[in-house]
Every structure is written in C-alpha cells, then in structure tokens.
mmCIF file of C-alpha atoms in Angstrom:
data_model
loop_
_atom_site.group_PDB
_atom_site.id
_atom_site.type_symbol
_atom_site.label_atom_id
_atom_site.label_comp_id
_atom_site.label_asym_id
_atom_site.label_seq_id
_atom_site.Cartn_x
_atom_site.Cartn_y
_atom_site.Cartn_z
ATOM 1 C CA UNK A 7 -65.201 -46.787 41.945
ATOM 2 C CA UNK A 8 -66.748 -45.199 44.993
ATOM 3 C CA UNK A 9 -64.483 -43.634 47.521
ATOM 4 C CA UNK A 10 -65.999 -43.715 50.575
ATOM 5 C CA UNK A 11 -64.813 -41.017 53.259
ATOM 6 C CA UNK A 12 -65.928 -40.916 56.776
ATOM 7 C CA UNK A 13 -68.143 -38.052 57.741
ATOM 8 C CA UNK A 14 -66.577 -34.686 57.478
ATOM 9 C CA UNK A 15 -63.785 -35.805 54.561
ATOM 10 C CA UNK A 16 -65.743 -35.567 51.604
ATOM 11 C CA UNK A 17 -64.362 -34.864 48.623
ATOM 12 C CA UNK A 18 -67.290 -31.470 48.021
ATOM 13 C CA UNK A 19 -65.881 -29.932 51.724
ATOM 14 C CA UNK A 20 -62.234 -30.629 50.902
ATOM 15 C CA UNK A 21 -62.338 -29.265 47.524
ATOM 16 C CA UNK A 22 -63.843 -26.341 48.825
ATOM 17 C CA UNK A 23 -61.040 -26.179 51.652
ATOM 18 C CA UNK A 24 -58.580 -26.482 49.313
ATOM 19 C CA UNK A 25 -60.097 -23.368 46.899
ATOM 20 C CA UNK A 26 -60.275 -21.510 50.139
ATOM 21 C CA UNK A 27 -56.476 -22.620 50.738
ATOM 22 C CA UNK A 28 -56.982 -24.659 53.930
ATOM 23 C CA UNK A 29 -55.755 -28.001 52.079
ATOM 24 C CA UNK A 30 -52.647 -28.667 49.879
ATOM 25 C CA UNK A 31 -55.135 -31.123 47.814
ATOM 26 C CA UNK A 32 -58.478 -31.241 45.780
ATOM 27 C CA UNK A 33 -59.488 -34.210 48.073
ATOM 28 C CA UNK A 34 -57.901 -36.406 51.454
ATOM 29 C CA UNK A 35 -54.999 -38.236 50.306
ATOM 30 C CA UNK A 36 -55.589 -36.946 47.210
ATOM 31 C CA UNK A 37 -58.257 -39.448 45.617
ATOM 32 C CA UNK A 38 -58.913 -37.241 43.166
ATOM 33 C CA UNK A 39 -56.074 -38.692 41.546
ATOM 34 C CA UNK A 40 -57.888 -41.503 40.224
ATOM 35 C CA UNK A 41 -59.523 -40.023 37.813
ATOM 36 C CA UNK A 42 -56.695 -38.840 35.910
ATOM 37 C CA UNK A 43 -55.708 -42.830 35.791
ATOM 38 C CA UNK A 44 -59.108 -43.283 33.894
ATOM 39 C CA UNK A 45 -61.525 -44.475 36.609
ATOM 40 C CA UNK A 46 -64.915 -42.965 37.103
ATOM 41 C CA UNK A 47 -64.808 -41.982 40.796
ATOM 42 C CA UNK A 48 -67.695 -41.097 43.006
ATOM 43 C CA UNK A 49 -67.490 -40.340 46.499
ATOM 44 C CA UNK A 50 -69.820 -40.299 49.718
ATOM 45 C CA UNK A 51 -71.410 -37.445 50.820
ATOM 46 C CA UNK A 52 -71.719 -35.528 54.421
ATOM 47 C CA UNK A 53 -74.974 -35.609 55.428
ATOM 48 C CA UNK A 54 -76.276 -34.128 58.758
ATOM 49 C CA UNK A 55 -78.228 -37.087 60.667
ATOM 50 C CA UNK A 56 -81.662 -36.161 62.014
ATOM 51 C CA UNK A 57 -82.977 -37.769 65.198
ATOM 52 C CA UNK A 58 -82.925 -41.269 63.677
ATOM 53 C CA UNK A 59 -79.777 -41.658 62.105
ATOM 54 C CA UNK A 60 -78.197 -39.835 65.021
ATOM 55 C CA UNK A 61 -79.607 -42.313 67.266
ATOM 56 C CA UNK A 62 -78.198 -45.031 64.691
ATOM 57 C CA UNK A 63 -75.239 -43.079 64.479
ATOM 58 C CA UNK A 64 -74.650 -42.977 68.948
ATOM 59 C CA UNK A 65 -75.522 -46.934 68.748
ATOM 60 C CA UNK A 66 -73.017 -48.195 65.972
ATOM 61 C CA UNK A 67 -70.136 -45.864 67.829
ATOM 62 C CA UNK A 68 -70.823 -47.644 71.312
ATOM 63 C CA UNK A 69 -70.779 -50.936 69.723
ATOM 64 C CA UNK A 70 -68.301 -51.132 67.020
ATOM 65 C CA UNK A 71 -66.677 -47.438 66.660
ATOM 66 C CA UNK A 72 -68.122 -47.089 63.556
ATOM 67 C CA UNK A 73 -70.818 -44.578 61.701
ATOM 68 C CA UNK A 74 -74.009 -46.225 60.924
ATOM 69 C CA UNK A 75 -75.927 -42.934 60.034
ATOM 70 C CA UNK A 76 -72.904 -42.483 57.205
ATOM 71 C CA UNK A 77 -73.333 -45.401 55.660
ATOM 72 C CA UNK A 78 -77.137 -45.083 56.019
ATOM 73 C CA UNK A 79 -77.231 -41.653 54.441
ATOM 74 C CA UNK A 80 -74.740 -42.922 51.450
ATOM 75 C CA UNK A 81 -76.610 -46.467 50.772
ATOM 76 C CA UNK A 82 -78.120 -45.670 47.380
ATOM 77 C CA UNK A 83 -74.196 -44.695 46.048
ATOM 78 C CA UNK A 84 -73.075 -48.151 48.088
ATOM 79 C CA UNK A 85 -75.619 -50.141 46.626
ATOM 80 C CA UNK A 86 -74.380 -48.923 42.819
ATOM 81 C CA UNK A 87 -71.080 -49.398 42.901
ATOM 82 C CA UNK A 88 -68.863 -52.029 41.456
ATOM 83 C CA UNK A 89 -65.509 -51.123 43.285
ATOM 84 C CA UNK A 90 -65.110 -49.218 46.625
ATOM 85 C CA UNK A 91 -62.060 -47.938 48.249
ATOM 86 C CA UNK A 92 -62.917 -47.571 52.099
ATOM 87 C CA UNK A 93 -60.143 -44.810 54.279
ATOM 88 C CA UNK A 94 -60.046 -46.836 57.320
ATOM 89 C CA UNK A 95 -61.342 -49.681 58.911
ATOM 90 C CA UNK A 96 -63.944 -48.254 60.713
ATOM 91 C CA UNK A 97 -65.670 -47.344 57.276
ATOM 92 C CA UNK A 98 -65.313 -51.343 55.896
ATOM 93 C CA UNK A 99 -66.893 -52.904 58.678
ATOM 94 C CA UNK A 100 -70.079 -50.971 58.024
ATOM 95 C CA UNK A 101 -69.502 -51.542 54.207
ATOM 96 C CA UNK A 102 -69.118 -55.523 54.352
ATOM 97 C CA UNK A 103 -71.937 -55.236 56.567
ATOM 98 C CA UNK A 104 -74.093 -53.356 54.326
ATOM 99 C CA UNK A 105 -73.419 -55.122 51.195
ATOM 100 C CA UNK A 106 -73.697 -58.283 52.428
ATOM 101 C CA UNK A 107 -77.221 -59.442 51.269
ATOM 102 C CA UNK A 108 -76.931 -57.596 48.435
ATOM 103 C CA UNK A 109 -77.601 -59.291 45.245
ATOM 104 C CA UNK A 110 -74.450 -58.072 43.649
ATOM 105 C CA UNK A 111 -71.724 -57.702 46.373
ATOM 106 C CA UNK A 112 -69.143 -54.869 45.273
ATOM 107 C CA UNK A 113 -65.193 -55.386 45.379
ATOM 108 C CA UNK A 114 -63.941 -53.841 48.696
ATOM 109 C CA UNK A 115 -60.214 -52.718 49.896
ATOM 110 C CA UNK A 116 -59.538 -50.914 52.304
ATOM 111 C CA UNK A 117 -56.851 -48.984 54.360
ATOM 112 C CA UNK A 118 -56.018 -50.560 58.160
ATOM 113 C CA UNK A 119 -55.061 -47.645 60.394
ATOM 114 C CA UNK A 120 -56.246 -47.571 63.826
ATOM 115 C CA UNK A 121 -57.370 -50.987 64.264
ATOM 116 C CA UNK A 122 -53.575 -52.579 64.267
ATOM 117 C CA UNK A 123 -52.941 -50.136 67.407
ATOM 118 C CA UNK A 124 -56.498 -50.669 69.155
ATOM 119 C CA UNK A 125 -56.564 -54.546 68.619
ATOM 120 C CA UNK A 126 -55.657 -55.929 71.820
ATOM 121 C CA UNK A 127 -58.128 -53.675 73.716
ATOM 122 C CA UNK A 128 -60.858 -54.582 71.563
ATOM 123 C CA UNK A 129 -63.225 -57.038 73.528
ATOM 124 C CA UNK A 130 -64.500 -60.792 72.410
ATOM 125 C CA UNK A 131 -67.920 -59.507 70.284
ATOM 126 C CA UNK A 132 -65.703 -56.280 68.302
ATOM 127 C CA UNK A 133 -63.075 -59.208 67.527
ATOM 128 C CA UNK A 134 -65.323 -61.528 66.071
ATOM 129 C CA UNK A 135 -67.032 -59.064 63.752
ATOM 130 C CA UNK A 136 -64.000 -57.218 62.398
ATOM 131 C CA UNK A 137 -62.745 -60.577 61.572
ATOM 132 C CA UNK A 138 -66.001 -61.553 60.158
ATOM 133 C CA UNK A 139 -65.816 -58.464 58.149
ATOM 134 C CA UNK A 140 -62.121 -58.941 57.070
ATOM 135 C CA UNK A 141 -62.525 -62.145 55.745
ATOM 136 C CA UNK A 142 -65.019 -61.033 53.713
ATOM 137 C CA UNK A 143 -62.727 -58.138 52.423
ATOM 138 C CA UNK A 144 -61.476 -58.289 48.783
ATOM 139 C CA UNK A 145 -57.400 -56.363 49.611
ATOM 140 C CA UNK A 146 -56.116 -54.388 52.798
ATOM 141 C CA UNK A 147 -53.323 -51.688 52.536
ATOM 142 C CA UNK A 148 -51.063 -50.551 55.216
ATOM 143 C CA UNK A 149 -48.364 -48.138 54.850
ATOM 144 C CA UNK A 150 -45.852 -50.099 56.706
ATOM 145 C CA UNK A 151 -44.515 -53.599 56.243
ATOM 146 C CA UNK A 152 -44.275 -54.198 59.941
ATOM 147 C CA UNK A 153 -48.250 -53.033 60.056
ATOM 148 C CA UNK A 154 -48.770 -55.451 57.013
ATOM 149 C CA UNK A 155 -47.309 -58.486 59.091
ATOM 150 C CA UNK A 156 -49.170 -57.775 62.115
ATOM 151 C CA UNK A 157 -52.641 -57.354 60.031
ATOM 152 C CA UNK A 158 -51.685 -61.397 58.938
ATOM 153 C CA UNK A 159 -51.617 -62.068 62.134
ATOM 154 C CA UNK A 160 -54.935 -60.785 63.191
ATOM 155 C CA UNK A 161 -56.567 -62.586 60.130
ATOM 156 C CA UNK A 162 -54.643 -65.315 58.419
ATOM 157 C CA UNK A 163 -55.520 -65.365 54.831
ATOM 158 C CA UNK A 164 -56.712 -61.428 54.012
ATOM 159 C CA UNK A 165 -55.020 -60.350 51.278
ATOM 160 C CA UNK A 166 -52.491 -57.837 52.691
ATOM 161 C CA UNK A 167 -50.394 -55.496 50.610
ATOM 162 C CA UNK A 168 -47.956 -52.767 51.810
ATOM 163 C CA UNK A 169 -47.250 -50.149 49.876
ATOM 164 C CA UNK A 170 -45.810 -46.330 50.083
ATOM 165 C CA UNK A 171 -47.881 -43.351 51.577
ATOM 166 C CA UNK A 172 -47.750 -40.205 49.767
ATOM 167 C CA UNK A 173 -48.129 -36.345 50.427
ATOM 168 C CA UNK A 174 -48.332 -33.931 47.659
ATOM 169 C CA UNK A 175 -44.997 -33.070 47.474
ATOM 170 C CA UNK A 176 -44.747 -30.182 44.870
ATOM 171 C CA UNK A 177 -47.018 -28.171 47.198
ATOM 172 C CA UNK A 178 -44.483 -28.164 49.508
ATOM 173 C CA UNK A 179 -40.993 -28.194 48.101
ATOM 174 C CA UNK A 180 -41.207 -24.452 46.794
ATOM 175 C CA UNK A 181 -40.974 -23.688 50.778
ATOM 176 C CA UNK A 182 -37.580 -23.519 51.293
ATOM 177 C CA UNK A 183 -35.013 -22.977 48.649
ATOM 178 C CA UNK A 184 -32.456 -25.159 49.807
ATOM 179 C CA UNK A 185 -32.670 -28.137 52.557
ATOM 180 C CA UNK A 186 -31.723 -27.431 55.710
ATOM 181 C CA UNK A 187 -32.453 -24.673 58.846
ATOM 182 C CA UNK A 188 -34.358 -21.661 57.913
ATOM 183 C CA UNK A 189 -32.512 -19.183 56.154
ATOM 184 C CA UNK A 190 -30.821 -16.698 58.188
ATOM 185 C CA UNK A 191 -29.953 -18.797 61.083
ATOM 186 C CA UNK A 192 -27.130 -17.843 63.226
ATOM 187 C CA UNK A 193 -26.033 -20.230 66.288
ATOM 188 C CA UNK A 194 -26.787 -17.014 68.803
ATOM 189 C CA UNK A 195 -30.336 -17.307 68.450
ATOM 190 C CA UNK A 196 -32.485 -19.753 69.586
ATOM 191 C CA UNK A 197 -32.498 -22.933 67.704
ATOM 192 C CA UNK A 198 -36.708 -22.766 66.149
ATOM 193 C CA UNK A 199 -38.467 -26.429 67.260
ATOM 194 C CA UNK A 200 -41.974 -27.156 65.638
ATOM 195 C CA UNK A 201 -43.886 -30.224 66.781
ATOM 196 C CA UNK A 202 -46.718 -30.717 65.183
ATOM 197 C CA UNK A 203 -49.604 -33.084 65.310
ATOM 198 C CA UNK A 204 -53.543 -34.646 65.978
ATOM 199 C CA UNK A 205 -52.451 -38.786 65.946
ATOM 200 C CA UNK A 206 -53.147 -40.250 69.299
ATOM 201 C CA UNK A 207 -50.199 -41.866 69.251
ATOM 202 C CA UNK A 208 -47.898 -39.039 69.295
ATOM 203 C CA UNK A 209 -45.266 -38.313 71.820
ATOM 204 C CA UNK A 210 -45.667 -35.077 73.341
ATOM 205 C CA UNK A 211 -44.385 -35.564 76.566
ATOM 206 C CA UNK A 212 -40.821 -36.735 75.245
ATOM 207 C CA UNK A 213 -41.372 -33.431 73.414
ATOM 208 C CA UNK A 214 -41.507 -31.477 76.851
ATOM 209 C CA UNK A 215 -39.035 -33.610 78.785
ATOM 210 C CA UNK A 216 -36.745 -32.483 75.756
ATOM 211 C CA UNK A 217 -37.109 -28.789 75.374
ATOM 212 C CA UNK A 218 -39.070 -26.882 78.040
ATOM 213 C CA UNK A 219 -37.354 -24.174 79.884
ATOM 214 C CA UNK A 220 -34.347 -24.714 77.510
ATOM 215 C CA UNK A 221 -34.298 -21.243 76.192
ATOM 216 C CA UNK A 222 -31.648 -22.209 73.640
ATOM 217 C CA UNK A 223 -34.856 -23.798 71.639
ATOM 218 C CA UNK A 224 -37.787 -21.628 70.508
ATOM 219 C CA UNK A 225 -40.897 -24.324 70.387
ATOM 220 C CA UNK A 226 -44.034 -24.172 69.057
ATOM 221 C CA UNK A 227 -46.752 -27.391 69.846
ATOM 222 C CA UNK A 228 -49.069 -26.912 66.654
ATOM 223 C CA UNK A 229 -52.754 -29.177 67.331
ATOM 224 C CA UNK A 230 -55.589 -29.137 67.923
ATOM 225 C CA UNK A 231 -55.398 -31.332 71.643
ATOM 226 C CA UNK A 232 -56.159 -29.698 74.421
ATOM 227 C CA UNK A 233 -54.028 -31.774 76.224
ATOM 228 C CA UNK A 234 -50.987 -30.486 73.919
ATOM 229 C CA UNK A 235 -52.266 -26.512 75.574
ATOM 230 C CA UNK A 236 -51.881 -27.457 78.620
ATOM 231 C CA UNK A 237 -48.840 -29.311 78.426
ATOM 232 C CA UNK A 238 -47.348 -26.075 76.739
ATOM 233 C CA UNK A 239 -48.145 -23.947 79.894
ATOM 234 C CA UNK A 240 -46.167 -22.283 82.267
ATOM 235 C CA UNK A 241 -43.003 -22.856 80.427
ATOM 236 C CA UNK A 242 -41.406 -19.513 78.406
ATOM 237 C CA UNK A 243 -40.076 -21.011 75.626
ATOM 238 C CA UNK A 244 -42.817 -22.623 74.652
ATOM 239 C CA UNK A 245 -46.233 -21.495 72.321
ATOM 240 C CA UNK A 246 -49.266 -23.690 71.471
ATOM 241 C CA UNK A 247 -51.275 -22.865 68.458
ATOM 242 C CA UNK A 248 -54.208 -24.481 67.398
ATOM 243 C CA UNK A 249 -53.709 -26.966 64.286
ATOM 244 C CA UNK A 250 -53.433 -24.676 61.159
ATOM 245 C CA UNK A 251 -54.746 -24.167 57.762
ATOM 246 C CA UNK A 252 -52.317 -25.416 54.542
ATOM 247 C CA UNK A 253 -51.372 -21.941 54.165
ATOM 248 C CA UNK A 254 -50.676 -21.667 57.558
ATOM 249 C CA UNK A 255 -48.571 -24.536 58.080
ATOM 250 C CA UNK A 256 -46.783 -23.278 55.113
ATOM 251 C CA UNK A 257 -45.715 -20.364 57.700
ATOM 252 C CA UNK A 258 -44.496 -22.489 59.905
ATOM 253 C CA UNK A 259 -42.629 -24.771 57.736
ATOM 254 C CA UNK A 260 -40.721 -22.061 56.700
ATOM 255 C CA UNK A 261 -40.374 -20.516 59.906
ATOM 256 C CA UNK A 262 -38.801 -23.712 61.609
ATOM 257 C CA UNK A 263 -35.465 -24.808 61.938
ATOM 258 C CA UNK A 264 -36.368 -28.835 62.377
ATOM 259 C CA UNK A 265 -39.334 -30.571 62.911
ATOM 260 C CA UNK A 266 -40.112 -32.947 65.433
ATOM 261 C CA UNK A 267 -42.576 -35.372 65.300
ATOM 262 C CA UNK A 268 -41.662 -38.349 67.641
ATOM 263 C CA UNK A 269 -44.442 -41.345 68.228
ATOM 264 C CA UNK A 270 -45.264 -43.911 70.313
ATOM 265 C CA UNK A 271 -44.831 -47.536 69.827
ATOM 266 C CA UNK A 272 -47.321 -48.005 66.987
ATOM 267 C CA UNK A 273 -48.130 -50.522 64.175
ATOM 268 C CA UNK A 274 -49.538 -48.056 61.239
ATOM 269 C CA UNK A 275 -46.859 -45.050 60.938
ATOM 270 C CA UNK A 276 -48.130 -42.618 62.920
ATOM 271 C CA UNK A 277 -46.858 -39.091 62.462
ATOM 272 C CA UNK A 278 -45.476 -40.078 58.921
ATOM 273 C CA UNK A 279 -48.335 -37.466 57.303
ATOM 274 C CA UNK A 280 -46.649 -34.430 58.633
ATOM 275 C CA UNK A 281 -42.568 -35.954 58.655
ATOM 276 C CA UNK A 282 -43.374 -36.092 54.903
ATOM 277 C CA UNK A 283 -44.527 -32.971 54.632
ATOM 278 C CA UNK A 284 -41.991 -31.368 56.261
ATOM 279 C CA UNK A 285 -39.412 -33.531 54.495
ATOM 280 C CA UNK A 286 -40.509 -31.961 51.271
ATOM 281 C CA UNK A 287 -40.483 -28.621 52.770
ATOM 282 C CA UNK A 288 -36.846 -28.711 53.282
ATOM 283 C CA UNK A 289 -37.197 -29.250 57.373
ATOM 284 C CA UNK A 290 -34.484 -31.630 59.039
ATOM 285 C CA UNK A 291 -36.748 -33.824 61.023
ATOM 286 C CA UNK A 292 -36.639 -35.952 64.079
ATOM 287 C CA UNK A 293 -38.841 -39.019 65.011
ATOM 288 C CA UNK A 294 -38.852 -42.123 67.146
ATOM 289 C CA UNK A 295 -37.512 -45.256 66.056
ATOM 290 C CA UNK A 296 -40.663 -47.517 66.043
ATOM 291 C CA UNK A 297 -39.409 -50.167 63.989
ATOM 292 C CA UNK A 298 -41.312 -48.655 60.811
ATOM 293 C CA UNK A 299 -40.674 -45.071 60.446
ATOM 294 C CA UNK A 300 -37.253 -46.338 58.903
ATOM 295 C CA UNK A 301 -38.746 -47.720 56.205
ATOM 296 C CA UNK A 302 -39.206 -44.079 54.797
ATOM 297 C CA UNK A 303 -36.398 -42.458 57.105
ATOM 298 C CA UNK A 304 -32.886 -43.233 56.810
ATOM 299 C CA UNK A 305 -30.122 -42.553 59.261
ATOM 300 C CA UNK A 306 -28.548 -40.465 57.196
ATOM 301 C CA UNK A 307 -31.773 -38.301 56.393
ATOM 302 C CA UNK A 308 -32.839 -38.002 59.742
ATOM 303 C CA UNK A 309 -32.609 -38.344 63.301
ATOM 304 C CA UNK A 310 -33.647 -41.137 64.696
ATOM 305 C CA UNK A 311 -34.363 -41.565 68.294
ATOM 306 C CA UNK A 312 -35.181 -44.530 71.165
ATOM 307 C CA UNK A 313 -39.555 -43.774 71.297
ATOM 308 C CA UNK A 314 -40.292 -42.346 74.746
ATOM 309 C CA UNK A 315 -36.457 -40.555 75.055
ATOM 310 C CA UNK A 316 -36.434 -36.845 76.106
ATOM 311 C CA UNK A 317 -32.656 -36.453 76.410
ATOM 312 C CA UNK A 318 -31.977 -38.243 72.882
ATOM 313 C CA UNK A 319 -34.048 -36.001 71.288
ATOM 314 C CA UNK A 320 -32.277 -33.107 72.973
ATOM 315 C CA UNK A 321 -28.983 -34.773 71.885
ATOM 316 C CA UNK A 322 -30.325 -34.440 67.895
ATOM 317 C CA UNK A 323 -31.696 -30.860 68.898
ATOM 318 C CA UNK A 324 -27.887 -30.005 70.069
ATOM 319 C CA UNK A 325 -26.256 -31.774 67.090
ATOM 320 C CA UNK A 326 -28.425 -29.863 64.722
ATOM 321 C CA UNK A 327 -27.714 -26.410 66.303
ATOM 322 C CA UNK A 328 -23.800 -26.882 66.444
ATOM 323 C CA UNK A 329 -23.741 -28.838 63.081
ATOM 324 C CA UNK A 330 -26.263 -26.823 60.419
ATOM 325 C CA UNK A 331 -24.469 -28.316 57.457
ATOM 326 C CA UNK A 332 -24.838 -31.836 58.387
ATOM 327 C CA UNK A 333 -28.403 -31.015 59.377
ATOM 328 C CA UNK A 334 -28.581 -29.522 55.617
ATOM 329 C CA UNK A 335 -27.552 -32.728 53.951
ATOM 330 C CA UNK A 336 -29.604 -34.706 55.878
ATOM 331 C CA UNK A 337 -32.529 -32.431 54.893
ATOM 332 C CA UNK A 338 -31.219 -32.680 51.283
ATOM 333 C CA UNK A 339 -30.738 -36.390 51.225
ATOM 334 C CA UNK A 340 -34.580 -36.783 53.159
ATOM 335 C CA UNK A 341 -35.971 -34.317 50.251
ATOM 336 C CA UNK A 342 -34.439 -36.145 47.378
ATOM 337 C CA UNK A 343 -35.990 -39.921 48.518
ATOM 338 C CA UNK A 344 -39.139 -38.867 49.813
ATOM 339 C CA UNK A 345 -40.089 -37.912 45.726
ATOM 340 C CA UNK A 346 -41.480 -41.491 45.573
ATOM 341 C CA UNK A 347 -43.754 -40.762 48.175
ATOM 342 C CA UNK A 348 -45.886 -38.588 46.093
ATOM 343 C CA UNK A 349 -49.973 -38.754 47.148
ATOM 344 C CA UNK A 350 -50.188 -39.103 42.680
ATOM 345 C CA UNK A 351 -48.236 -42.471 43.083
ATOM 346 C CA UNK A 352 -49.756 -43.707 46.319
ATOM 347 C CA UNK A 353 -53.232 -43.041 44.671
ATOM 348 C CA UNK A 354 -51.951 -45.314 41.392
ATOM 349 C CA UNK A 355 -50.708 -48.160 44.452
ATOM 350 C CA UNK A 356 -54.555 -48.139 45.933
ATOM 351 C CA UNK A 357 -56.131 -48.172 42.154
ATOM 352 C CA UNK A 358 -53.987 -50.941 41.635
ATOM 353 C CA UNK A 359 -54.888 -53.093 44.382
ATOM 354 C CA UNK A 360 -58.037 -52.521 44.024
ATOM 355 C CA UNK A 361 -58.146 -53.594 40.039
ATOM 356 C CA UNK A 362 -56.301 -56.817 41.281
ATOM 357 C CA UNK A 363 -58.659 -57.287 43.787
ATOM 358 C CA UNK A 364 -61.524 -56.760 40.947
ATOM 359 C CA UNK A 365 -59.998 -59.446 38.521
ATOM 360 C CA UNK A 366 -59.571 -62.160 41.709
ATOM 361 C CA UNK A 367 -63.320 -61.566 41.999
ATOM 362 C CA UNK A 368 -64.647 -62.170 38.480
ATOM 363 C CA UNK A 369 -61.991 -65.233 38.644
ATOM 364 C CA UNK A 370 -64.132 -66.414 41.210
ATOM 365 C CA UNK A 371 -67.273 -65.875 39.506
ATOM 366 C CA UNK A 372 -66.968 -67.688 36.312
ATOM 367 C CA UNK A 373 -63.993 -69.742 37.592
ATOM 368 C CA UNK A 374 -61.853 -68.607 34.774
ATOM 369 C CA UNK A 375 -60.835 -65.101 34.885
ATOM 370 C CA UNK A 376 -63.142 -63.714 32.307
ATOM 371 C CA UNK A 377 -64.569 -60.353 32.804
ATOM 372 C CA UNK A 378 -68.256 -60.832 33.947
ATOM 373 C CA UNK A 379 -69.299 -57.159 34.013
ATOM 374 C CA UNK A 380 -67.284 -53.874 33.136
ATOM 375 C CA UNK A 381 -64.172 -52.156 34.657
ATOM 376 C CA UNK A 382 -64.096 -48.955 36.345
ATOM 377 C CA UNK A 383 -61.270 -48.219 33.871
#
C-alpha cells in the first residue's frame, strides 16, 4: 500500500518532528499504523521541484488546485503500487490521472475534505474532471455522515463510506488528571479561554464577538493566520500565539480552562482534529452546531452552540465559570466516548476500506472474486 501525502506531510519529516517532539505521532493521522495490521506501507516523498516541476507545479494549482510536481517527483512509487490511500482529494485527482494509461491501474481510496465545502464555487471544467476522476475512484471516506450524503450527491454511484476520525488519544489523556477546568481554579480569577486553530472554516469572529474586552475571560487565539493576529489586537484580554509544537500545545492544554473551537457551516468536520484532542486532554469544549459535530459531541459532553453566535458562546463561557462541576462531568463524559476515536482504529477503518475496495476490483477482473495478484496483507 502506498500512502500518498501531499508535499510537506511525509512520513520521513513527520517522524523526525515527532523525535524532535513537535508531533504526538510517528506519521499524519497516524498511517504508520498500518503496518502493525500487517500491510507493507510505503509512502511519498518531499521533493524540492526545480524550474520544471515548479512550473508544472504553478500550472496544475491554477487549474485544478492540485500538485503536479508531487506526483511527478513520486511516479516511479505510483507506478509500483497495488493499493494507494490518497489524504485528500486534491492528491486523487492527480493519482486517477496519472494511473490512468497505466497497464496495471492500482486500487485507489481516498479521503474527501475540502472539496465537499469548495464544490459549489468550483467552475464547469474543475467539475467535470473531479467527477471524471471520482468515478474512476475505487472507495471515498468522510468523517461525517452528513459529508458522506452530500459526496452522493456530487457523484451518484462512488462508493462512499463514513467512518470515525481518530487522534492519538493516550498522548493526550496523561494531561490532566481528572476532566474538567485546570486544577486550581477559583471563580475570582479569570475564567482561561483557548481557541485554537488553521481550518478555513473556523469561526473566529464569533470567538471575538464572545470574549474581547470581557476581562472575566483570559483568551489566547493559538494559529498560525495572520488574520487571527490581527483580530487579537487592541483588546487586553486577549494574546495570539503562533500555532505550536505537540509539546507546546501540551502547555496549553493544561493551562486552559475550556476550549473553544466553533466552525462555520461546513460539510467535512472542521475543527474536530483539535475538539478531540482537547477532549482527551480533559478540556470542556465548546463548538458550533453544524449538523455533524454531534455525531462525536453529545449535549451532555459539550456545549453546543447556534454556528455564527457570539452571545451563546458567552452564555456556555458563563455556565462553565459559575458551574465547574457540571463542566467536569461533561469533560468526563466527552473523555470517556471519544476512546473510540483513537487515530489506531481510524487507521484499521481506512485499511479496511481499502481491502474491500481491493477484493471489488479483482471481482471485476476475473468476474468471480478470485484473487488475481497478491494482497498487501
């Protein structure tokens, strides 16, 4: 099986990362779990385009959004392998695209983020091929149901399978002892808000509208937009600080009281990453309901809010400052269901759509089922 990363995720720089302590895994959404379900995984490899591939790389992004120097550079490892497991979208266009003349087309599944948000500003000619392309895709995932119906919709027949995200929970749960606000709290001091984030789709002026000037709440915007700076300006009770390291973020896991990580109206989960995360950590959290988030988040495990609503996410921040032992059993109850969404058994959900996806295709082959060449495991 090849895992193919975009540029700059490769399973050699996050390994290294994660020796170095930057990341709470050996590889993004720990992959690398795989192998310990017996298949033999390689991955692509970053490599820096020269003048040519750049200028390959410039032309695919204006016309499709995706990296034709990546795929260029990573060809030969394309070309060998039986079964490939693309992150996003963007990654299996170029894939069905590049395997499709090949004598012996590989099984391909992928993941659909972005594209179930971007779809309706996508013009006629990046419609047509991403179509083209999925109907010549073996599985898709999604990590929402209501993301799973709306991929249907964009391409009746794909194969379409939901199934349960996953964070590496035990890296997180030693964070805080017990569920709830940080230890030591006491209702005179300033109730500790971290909003943290990088998704597009994330809410941060329902963030603002909620807390700034409000020197009852001690916030800190963690990201790397510079948008999220300069919203954080000119108001004294709240910090910016660039997106942080795993270790880091540890810090500030501990450090906070709840997390808030509202979104926008999306189709693919956005923010869910980082509510897991904290979730594990212990954190009472806060996010929008968009219809999908509540698939993982209960009412009674969180606070849910309308998307876009300042003053109802002020309403949770109040509850949870005059009410830290309801905000603890929520935080309990949040920590105790998110242990199915372990990155281990979302790794096992992806292996396994792909191996159904595998058998479909030799069914097709030799119009029986029978295996016409050799599992990855």
């Amino acid at each position: 099986m090849l895992v193919y990363y975009p540029r700059g995720f490769s399973e050699v720089r996050w390994r290294r990362a994660h020796e170095r302590g930057e990341r709470p895994e050996a590889s993004h959404w720990g992959m690398h779990h795989a192998r310990e379900l017996g298949f033999d995984v390689t991955s692509s490899e970053d490599v820096e385009p020269g003048p040519l591939l750049n200028f390959l790389h410039r032309l695919g992004h204006r016309l499709l959004r995706v990296d034709l120097a990546h795929v260029v550079a990573n060809f030969a490892r394309v070309r060998e392998a039986d079964e490939i497991w693309a992150m996003t979208e963007r990654e299996l266009i170029m894939l069905v695209l590049a395997t499709r003349f090949l004598k012996r087309r590989p099984v391909i599944v992928s993941e659909a983020v972005w594209m179930l948000d971007e779809w309706p500003r996508y013009g006629w000619f990046r419609r047509n091929v991403v179509r083209w392309c999925l109907k010549r895709t073996d599985a898709m995932m999604v990590c929402v149901e209501g993301g799973a119906e709306a991929l249907r919709g964009i391409a009746p027949g794909l194969h379409v399978v939901a199934y349960r995200f996953g964070v590496p929970v035990e890296a997180y749960r030693p964070l805080r002892e017990k569920p709830g606000l940080s230890p030591g709290f006491k209702p005179d001091r300033p109730l500790r808000v971290l909003s943290a984030g990088n998704d597009m789709r994330r809410d941060w002026p329902s963030v603002i509208d909620a807390v700034a000037d409000r020197l009852e709440y001690e916030t800190v915007l963690l990201s790397r937009r510079d948008h999220v700076r300069q919203l954080a300006q000119d108001h004294a009770n709240l910090r910016y600080e660039p997106a942080a390291t795993f270790e880091k973020l540890s810090d500030w896991y501990r450090w906070a009281d709840v997390f808030v990580a509202p979104s926008a109206e999306n189709l693919h989960g956005a923010g869910l990453t980082m509510l897991l995360e904290a979730a594990a950590s212990g954190v009472p959290v806060i996010t929008a309901r968009t219809g999908f988030l509540e698939e993982y988040f209960a009412e009674d495990a969180a606070w849910l809010v309308p998307a876009g609503d300042g003053a109802a996410i002020r309403s949770a921040l109040e509850e949870i400052r005059h009410n830290p032992d309801e905000a603890a059993r929520r935080a309990a109850r949040s920590r105790s269901r998110i242990e199915e969404c372990d990155s281990a058994q979302a790794v096992a959900a992806r292996c396994s759509v792909l191996q159904e996806a595998s058998y479909r295709a030799m069914a097709r082959h030799d119009g029986q089922g029978s295996a016409e060449r050799s599992m990855s495991c």
